[in-house]
mmCIF file of C-alpha atoms and ligand atoms in Angstrom:
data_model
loop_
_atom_site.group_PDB
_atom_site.id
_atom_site.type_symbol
_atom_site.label_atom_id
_atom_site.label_comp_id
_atom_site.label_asym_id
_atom_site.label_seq_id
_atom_site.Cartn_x
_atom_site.Cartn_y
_atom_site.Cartn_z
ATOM 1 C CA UNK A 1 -12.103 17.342 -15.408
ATOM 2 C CA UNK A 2 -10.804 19.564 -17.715
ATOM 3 C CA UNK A 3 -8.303 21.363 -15.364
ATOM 4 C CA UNK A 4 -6.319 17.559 -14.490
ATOM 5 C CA UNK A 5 -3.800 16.474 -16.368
ATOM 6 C CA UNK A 6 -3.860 13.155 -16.666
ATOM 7 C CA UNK A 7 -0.698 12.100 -18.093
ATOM 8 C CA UNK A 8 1.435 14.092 -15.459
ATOM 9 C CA UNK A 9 -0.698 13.045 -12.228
ATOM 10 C CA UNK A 10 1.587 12.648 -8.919
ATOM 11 C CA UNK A 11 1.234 10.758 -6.298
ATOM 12 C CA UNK A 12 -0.979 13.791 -4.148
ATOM 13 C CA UNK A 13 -4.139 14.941 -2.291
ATOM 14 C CA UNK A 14 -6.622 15.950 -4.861
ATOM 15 C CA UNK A 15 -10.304 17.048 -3.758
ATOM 16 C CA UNK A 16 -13.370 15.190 -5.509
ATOM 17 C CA UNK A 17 -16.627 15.205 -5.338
ATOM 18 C CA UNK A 18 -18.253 12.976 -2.806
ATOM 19 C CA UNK A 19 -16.543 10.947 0.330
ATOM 20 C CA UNK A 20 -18.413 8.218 2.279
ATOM 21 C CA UNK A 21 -19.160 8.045 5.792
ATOM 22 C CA UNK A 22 -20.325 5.780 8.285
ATOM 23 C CA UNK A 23 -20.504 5.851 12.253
ATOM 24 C CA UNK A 24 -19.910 3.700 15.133
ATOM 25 C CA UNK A 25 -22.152 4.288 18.202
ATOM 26 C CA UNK A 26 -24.201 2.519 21.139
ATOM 27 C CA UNK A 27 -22.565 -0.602 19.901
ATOM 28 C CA UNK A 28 -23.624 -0.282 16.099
ATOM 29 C CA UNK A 29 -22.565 0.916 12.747
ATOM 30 C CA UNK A 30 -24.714 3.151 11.361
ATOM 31 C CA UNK A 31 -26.158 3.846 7.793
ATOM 32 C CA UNK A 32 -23.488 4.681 5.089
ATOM 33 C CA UNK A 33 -23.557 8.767 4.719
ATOM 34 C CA UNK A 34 -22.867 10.503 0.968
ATOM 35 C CA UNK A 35 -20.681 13.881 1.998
ATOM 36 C CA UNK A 36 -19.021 16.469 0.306
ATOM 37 C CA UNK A 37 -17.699 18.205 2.702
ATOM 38 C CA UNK A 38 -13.971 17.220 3.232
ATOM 39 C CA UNK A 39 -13.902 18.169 7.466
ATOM 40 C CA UNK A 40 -15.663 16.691 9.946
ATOM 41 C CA UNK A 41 -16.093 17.682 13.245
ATOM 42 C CA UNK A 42 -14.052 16.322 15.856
ATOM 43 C CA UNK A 43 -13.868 15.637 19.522
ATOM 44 C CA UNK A 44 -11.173 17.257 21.467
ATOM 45 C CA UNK A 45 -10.253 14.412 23.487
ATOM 46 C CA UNK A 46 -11.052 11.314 20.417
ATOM 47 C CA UNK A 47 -8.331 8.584 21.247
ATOM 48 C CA UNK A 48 -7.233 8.415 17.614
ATOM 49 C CA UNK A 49 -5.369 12.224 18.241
ATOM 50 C CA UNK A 50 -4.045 11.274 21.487
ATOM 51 C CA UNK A 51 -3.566 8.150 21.414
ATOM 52 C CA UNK A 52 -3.402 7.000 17.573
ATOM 53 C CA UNK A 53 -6.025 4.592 17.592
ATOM 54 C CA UNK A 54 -6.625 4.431 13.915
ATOM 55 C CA UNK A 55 -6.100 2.674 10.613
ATOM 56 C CA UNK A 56 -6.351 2.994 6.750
ATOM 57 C CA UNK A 57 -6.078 1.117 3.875
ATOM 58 C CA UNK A 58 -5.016 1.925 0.409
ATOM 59 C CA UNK A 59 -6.610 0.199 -3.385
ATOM 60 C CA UNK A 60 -6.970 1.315 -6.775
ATOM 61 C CA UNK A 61 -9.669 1.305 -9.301
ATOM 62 C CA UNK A 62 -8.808 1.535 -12.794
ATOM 63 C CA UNK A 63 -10.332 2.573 -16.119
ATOM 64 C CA UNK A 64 -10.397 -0.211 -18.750
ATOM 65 C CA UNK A 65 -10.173 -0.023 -22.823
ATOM 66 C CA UNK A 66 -13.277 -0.916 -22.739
ATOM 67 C CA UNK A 67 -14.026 2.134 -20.382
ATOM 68 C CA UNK A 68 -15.560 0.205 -17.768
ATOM 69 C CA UNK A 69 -13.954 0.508 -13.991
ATOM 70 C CA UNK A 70 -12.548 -2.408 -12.417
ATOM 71 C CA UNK A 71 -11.614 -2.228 -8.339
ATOM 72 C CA UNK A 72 -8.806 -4.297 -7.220
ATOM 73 C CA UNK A 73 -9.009 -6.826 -4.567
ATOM 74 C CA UNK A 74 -11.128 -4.582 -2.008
ATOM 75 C CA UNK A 75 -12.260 -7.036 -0.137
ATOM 76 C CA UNK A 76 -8.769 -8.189 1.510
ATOM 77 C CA UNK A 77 -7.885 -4.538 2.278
ATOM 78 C CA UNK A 78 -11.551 -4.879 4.304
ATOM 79 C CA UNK A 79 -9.850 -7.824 6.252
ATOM 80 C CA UNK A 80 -7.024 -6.145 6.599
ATOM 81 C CA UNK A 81 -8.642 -3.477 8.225
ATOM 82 C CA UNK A 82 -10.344 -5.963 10.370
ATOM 83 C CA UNK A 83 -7.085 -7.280 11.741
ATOM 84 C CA UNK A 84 -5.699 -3.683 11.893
ATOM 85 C CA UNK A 85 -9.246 -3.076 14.284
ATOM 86 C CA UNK A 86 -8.378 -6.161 16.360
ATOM 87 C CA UNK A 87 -4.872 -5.212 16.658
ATOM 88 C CA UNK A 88 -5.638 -1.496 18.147
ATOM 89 C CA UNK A 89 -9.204 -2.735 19.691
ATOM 90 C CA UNK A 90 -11.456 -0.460 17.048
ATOM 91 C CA UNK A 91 -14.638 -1.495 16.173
ATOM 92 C CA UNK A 92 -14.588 -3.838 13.080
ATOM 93 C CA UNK A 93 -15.613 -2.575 9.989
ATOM 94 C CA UNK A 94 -18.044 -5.503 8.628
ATOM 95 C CA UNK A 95 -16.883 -6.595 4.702
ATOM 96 C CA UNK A 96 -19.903 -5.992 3.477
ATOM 97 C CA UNK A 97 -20.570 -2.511 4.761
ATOM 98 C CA UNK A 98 -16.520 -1.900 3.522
ATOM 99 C CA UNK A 99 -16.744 -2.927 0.291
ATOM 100 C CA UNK A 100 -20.345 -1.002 0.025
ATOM 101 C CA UNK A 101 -18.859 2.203 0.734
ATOM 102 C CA UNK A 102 -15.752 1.638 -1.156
ATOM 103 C CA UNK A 103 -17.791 0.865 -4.285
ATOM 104 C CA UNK A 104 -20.111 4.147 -3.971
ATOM 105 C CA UNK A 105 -16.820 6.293 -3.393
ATOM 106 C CA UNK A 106 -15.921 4.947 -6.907
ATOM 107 C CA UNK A 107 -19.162 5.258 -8.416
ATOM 108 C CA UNK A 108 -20.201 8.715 -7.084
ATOM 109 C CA UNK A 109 -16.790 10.308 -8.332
ATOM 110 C CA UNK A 110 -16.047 7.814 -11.864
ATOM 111 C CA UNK A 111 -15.473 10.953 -13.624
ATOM 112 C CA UNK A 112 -12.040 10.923 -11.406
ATOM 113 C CA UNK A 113 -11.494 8.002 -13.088
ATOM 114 C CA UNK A 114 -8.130 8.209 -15.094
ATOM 115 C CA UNK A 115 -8.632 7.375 -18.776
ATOM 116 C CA UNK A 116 -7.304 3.947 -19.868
ATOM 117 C CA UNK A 117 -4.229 5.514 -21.943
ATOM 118 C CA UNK A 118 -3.127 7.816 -19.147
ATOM 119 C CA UNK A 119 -2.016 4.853 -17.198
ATOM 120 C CA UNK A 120 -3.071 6.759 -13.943
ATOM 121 C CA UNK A 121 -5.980 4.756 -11.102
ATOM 122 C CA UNK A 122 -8.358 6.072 -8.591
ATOM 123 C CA UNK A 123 -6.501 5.601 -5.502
ATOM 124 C CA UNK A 124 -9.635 5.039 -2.439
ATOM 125 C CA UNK A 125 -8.404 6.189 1.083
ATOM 126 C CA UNK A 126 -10.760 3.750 3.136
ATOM 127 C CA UNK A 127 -9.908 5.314 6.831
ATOM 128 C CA UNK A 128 -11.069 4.385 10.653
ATOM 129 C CA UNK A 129 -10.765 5.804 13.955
ATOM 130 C CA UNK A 130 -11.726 5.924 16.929
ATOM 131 C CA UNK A 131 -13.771 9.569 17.375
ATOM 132 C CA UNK A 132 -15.330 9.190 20.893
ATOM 133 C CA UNK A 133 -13.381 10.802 24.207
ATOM 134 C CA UNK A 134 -10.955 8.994 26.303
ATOM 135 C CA UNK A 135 -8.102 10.639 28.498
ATOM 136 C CA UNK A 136 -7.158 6.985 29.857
ATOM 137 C CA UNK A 137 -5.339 4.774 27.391
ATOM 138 C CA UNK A 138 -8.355 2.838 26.480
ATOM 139 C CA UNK A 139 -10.249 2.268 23.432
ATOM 140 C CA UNK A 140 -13.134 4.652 22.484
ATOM 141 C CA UNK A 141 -17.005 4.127 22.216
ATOM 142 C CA UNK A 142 -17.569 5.693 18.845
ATOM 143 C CA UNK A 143 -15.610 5.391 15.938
ATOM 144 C CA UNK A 144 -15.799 7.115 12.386
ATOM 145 C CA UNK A 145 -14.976 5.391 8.318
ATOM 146 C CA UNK A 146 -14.220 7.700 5.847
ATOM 147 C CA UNK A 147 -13.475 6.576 1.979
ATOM 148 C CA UNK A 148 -12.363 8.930 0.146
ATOM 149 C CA UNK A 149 -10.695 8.963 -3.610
ATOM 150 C CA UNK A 150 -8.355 10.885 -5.549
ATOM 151 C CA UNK A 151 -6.734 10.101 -9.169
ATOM 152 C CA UNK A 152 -2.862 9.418 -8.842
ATOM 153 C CA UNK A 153 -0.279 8.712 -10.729
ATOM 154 C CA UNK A 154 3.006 6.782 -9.865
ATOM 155 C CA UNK A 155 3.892 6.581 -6.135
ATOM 156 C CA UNK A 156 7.768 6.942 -6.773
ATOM 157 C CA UNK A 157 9.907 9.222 -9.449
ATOM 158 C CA UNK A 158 9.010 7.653 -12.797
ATOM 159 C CA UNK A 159 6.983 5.157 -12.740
ATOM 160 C CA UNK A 160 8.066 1.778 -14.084
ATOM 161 C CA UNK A 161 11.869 2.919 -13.584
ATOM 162 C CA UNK A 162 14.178 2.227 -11.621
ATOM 163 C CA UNK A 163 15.882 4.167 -8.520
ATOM 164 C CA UNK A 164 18.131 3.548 -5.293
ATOM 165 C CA UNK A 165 17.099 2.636 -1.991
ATOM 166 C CA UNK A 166 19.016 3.010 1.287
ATOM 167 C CA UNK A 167 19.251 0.673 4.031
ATOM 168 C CA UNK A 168 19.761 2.763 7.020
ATOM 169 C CA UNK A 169 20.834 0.762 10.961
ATOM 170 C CA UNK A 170 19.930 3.549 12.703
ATOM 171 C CA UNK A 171 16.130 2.805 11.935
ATOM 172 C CA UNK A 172 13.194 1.225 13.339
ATOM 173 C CA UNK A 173 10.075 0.603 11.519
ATOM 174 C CA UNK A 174 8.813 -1.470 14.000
ATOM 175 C CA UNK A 175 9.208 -3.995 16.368
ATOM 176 C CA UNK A 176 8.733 -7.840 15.888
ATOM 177 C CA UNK A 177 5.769 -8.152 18.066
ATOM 178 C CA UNK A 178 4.988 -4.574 17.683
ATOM 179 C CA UNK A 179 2.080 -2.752 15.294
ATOM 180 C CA UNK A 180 4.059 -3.339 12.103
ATOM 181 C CA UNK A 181 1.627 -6.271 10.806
ATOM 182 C CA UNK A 182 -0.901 -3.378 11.269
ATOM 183 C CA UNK A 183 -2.157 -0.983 8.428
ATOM 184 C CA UNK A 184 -1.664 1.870 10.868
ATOM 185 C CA UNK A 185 -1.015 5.641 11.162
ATOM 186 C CA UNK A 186 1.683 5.471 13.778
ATOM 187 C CA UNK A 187 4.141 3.459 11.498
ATOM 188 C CA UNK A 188 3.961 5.642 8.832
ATOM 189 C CA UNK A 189 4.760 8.790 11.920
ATOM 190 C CA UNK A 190 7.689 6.564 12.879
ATOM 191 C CA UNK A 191 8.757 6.280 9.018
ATOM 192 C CA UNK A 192 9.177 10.137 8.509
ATOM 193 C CA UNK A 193 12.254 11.075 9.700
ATOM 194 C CA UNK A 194 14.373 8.261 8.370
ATOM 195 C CA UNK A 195 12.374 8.887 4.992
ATOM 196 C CA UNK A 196 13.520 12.347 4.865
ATOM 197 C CA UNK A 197 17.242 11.513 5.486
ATOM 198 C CA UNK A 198 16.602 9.241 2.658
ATOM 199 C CA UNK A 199 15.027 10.987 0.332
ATOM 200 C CA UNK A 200 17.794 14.027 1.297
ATOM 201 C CA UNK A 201 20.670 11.460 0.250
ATOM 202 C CA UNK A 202 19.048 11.156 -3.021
ATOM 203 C CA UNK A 203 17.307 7.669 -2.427
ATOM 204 C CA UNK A 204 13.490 6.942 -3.319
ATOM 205 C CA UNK A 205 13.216 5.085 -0.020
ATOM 206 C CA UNK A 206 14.572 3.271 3.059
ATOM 207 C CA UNK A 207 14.918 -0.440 3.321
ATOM 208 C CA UNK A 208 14.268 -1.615 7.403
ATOM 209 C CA UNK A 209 16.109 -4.716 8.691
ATOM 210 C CA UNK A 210 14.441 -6.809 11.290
ATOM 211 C CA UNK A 211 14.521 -4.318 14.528
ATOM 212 C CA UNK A 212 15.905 -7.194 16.829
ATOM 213 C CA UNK A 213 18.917 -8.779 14.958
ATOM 214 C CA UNK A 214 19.297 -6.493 12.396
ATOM 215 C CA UNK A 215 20.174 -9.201 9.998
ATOM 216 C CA UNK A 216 17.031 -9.742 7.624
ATOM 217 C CA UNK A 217 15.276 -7.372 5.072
ATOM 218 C CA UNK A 218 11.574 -6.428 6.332
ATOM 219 C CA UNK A 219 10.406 -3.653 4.166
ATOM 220 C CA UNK A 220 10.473 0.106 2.721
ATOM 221 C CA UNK A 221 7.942 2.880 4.636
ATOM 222 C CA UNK A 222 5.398 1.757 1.788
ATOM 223 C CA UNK A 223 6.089 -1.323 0.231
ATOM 224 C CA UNK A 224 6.890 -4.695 0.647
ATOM 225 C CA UNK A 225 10.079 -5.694 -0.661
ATOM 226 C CA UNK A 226 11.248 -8.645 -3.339
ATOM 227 C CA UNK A 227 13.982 -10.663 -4.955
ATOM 228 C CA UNK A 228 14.540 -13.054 -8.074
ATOM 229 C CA UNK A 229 17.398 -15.576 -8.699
ATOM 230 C CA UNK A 230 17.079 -18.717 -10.187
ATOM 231 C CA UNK A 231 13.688 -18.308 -11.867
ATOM 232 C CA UNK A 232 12.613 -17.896 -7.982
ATOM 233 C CA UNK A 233 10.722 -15.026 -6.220
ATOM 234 C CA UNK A 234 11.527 -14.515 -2.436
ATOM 235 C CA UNK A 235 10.190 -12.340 -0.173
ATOM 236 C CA UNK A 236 10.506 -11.779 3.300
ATOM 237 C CA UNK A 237 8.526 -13.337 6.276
ATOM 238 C CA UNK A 238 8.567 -11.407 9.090
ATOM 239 C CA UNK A 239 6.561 -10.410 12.000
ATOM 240 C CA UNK A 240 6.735 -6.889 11.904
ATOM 241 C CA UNK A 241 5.739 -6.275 7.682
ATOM 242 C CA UNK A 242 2.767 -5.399 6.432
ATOM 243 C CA UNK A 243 1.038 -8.464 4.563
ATOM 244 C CA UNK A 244 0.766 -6.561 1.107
ATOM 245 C CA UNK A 245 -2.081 -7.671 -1.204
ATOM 246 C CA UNK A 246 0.344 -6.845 -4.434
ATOM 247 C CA UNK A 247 3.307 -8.887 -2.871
ATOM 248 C CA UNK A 248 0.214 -11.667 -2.312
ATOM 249 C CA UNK A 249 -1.201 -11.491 -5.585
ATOM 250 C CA UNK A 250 2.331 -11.139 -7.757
ATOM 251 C CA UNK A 251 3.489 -14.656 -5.291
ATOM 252 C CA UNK A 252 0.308 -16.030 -7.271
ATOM 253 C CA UNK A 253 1.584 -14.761 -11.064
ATOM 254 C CA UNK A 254 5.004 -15.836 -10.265
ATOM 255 C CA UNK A 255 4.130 -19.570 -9.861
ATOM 256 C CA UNK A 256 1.415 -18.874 -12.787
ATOM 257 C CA UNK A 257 4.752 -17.989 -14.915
ATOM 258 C CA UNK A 258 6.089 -21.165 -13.668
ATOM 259 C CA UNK A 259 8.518 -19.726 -11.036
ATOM 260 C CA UNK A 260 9.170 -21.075 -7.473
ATOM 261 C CA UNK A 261 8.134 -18.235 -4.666
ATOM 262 C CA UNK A 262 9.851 -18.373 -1.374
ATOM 263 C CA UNK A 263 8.642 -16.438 1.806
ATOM 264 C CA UNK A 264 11.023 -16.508 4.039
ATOM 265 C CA UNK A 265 14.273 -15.023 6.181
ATOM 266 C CA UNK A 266 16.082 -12.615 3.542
ATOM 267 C CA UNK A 267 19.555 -11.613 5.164
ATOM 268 C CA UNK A 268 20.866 -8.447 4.000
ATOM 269 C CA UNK A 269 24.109 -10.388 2.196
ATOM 270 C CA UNK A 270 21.906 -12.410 0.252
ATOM 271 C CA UNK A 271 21.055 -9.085 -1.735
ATOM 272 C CA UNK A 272 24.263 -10.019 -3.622
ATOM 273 C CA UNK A 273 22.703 -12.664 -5.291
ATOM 274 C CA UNK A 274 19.702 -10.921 -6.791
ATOM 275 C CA UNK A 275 19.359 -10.453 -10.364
ATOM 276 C CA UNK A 276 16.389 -7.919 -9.656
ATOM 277 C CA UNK A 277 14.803 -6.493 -6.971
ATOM 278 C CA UNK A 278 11.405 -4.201 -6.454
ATOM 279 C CA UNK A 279 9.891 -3.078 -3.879
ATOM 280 C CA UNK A 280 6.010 -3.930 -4.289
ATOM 281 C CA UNK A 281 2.710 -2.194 -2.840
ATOM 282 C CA UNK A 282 -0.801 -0.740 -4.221
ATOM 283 C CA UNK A 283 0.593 2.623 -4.306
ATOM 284 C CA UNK A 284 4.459 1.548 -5.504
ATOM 285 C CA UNK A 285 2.497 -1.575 -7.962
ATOM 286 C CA UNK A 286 5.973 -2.267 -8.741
ATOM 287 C CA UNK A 287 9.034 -0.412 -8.220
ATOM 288 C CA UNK A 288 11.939 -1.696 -9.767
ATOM 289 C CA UNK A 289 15.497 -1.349 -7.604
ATOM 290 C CA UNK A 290 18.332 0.227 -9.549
ATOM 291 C CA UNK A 291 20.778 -0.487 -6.464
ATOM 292 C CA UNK A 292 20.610 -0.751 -2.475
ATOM 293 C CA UNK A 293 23.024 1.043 -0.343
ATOM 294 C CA UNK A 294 23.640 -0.378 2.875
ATOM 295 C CA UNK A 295 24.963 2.914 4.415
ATOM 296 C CA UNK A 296 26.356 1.549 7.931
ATOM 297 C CA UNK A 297 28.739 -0.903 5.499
ATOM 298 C CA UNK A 298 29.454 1.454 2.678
ATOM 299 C CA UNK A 299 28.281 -1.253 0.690
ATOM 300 C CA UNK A 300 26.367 -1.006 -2.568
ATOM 301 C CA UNK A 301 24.107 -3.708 -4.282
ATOM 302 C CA UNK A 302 23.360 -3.300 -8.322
ATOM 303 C CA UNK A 303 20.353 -4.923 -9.624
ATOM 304 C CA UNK A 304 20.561 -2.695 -13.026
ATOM 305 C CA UNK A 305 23.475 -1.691 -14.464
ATOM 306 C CA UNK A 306 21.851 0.230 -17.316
ATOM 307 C CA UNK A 307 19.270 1.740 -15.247
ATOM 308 C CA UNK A 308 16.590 -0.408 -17.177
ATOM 309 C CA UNK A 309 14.288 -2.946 -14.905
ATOM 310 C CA UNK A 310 14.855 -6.641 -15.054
ATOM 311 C CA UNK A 311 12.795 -8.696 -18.048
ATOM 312 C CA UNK A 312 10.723 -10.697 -14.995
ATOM 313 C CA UNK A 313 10.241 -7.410 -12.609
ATOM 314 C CA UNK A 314 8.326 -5.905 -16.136
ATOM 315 C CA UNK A 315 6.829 -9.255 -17.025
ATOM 316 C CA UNK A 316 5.076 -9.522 -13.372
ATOM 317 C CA UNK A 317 4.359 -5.808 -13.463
ATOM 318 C CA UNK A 318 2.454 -6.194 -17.141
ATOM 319 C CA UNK A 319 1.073 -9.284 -15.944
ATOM 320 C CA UNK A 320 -0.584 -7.938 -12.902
ATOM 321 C CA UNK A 321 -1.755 -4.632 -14.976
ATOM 322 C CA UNK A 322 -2.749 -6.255 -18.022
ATOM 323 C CA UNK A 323 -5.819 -8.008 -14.414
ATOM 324 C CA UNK A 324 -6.433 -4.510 -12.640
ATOM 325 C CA UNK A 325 -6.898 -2.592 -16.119
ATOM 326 C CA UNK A 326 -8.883 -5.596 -17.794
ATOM 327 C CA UNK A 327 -6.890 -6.414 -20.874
ATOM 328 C CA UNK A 328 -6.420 -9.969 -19.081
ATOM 329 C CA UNK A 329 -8.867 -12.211 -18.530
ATOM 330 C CA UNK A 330 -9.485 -12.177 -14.308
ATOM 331 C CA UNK A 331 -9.021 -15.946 -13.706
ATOM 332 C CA UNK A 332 -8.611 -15.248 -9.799
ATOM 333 C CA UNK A 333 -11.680 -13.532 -9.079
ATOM 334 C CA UNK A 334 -9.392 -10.347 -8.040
ATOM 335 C CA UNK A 335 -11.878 -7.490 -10.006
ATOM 336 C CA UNK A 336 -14.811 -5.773 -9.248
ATOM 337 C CA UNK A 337 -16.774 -4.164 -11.916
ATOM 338 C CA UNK A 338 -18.620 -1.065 -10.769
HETATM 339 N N1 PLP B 401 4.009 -2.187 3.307
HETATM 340 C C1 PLP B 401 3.585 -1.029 3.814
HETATM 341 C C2 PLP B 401 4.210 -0.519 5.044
HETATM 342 C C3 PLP B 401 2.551 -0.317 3.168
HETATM 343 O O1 PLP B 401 2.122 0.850 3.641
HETATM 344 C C4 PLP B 401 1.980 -0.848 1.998
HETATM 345 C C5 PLP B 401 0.898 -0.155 1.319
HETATM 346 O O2 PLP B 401 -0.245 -0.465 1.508
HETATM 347 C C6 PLP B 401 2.466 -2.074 1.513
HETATM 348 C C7 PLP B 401 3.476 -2.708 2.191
HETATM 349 C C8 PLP B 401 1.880 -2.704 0.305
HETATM 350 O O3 PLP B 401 0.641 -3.284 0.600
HETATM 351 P P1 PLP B 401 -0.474 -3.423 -0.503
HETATM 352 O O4 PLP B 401 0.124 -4.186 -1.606
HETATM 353 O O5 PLP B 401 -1.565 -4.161 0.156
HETATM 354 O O6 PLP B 401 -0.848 -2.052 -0.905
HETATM 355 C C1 COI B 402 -0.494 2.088 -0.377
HETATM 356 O O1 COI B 402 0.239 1.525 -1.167
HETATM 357 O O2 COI B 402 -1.723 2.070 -0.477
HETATM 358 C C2 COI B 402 0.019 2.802 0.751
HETATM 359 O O3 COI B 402 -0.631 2.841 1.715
HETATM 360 C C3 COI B 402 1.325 3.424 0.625
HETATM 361 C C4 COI B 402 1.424 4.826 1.191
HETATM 362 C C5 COI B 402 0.760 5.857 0.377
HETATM 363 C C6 COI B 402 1.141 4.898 2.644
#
């Protein structure tokens, strides 16, 4: 490991050692595979390249003081692949076999494993898809997991700093009763162009309203998104978000810090009364908001007028840290030891 460089990683595709496979045929999950190979083969005519029917999920493990590796949470992301099978009518993905294969991607490539001081994680790239032949829009017969890890650093410019976001009208994430509860590929495909103009314009991300009124914040491409007034922490409801596992678990150390948390309707005006925002997600952990621009308005919200993030954004982020990197005790159960 002597060519990475720990303290400098990006957010990026980096090979290691071993991935983990598993198949779906005749009805049945197979055994899990050890591969280090990073192709497979793949069927012409395999509905998840013509007719995206796939999924993935994103977690970190991390490296402790005490040099022992801790994964976080795993087995929600399995449910939430689960739900992201029953939405697209994959093959489900049992818990068991999930968080099998997640914890021998860890184990076979711990050297990846970001020292405790670096601050980096082992990001692990659980993926699913359906790999058997269809030309009619109907699920396939055989379907394919892959995990597969890489060490990363921080998702956006910076790391525990804050930047702009945009919030852009001329955008849709996805659609109230649409895939956007879903972990899946196509949102991210309908996220790239309106990323791009963002990122163009200077901003780390785009905000989405609510595709049908156009009123209430949803979320950014990768993140969930989150306010606090009042000793309060609010964060939207909404039918078309991803239900992140950081946004769940930071809900549970707000009230721990004795806060109120609110899910619920966010409209866009109501940004005026935040005294911080972030937008929150395994890859983003927290990503404090330096200001929003609603760029239809020519409106601008400030969260930080010195650029610095907001006392409780840093107290949730060390908070929920001090769990995933073991300096905290793990009251919740959240951890894995490998
Ligand atoms: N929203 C979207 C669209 C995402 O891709 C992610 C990343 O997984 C999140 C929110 C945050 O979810 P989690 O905290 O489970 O990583
Ligand atoms: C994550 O936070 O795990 C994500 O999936 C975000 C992005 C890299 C798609």
């Amino acid at each position: 490991m002597e060519n990475i460089d720990w303290n400098n990683l990006g957010f990026g595709y980096i090979k290691t050692d071993f991935n983990i496979r598993c198949t779906y045929k005749n009805g049945n999950w197979g055994d899990l595979e050890v591969s280090d190979s990073e192709y497979f083969p793949m069927h012409i005519s395999a509905t998840a390249i013509h007719y995206g029917q796939e999924s993935f999920e994103g977690l970190k493990a991390f490296r402790g003081k005490d040099s022992k590796v801790r994964i976080f949470r795993m087995d929600e992301n399995a449910r939430r692949m689960q739900d992201s099978s029953a939405g697209t009518l994959m093959a489900q993905m049992p818990v068991d076999k999930f968080t099998d294969a997640v914890k021998k991607a860890v184990k076979l490539n711990e050297k990846f494993v970001p020292p405790y001081e670096s601050g980096a994680s082992l990001y692990i790239r659980p993926v699913l898809f359906g790999s058997g032949p269809q030309i009619g829009v109907k699920p396939a017969d055989e379907y394919m997991f892959i995990v597969f890890v890489m060490p990363v650093g921080p998702y956006f410019k910076g790391g525990f700093q804050t930047t702009p976001f945009v919030i852009m009208r001329e955008f849709d994430r996805s659609a109230p009763r649409g895939m956007g509860k879903y972990k899946v590929g196509g949102n991210y495909a309908a996220s790239l162009v309106a990323g791009k103009k963002a990122h163009e314009l200077g901003y780390s991300n785009i905000f989405y309203l609510d595709a049908k009124e156009k009123k209430y914040i949803d979320e950014c491409g990768a993140a969930n998104f989150f306010g606090i007034k009042n000793n309060t922490y609010i964060t939207p409801k909404s039918l078309s978000i991803l239900p992140s596992i950081t946004n769940k678990s930071l809900m549970v150390l707000a009230e721990e810090m004795g806060m109120k948390v609110e899910q619920r309707q966010v409209p866009v005006e109501e940004l005026s009364t935040f005294e911080e925002t972030g937008a929150c997600g395994t890859a983003a952990v927290i990503s404090p908001i330096q200001r929003i621009d609603d760029y239809d308005e020519n409106k601008s919200y400030v969260f930080s007028k010195d650029g610095k993030p907001g006392p409780v954004s840093e107290k949730l982020y060390n908070k929920l840290r001090a769990i995933q990197y073991g300096d905290e005790p793990d009251k919740y159960g959240w951890v894995t030891l490998v």
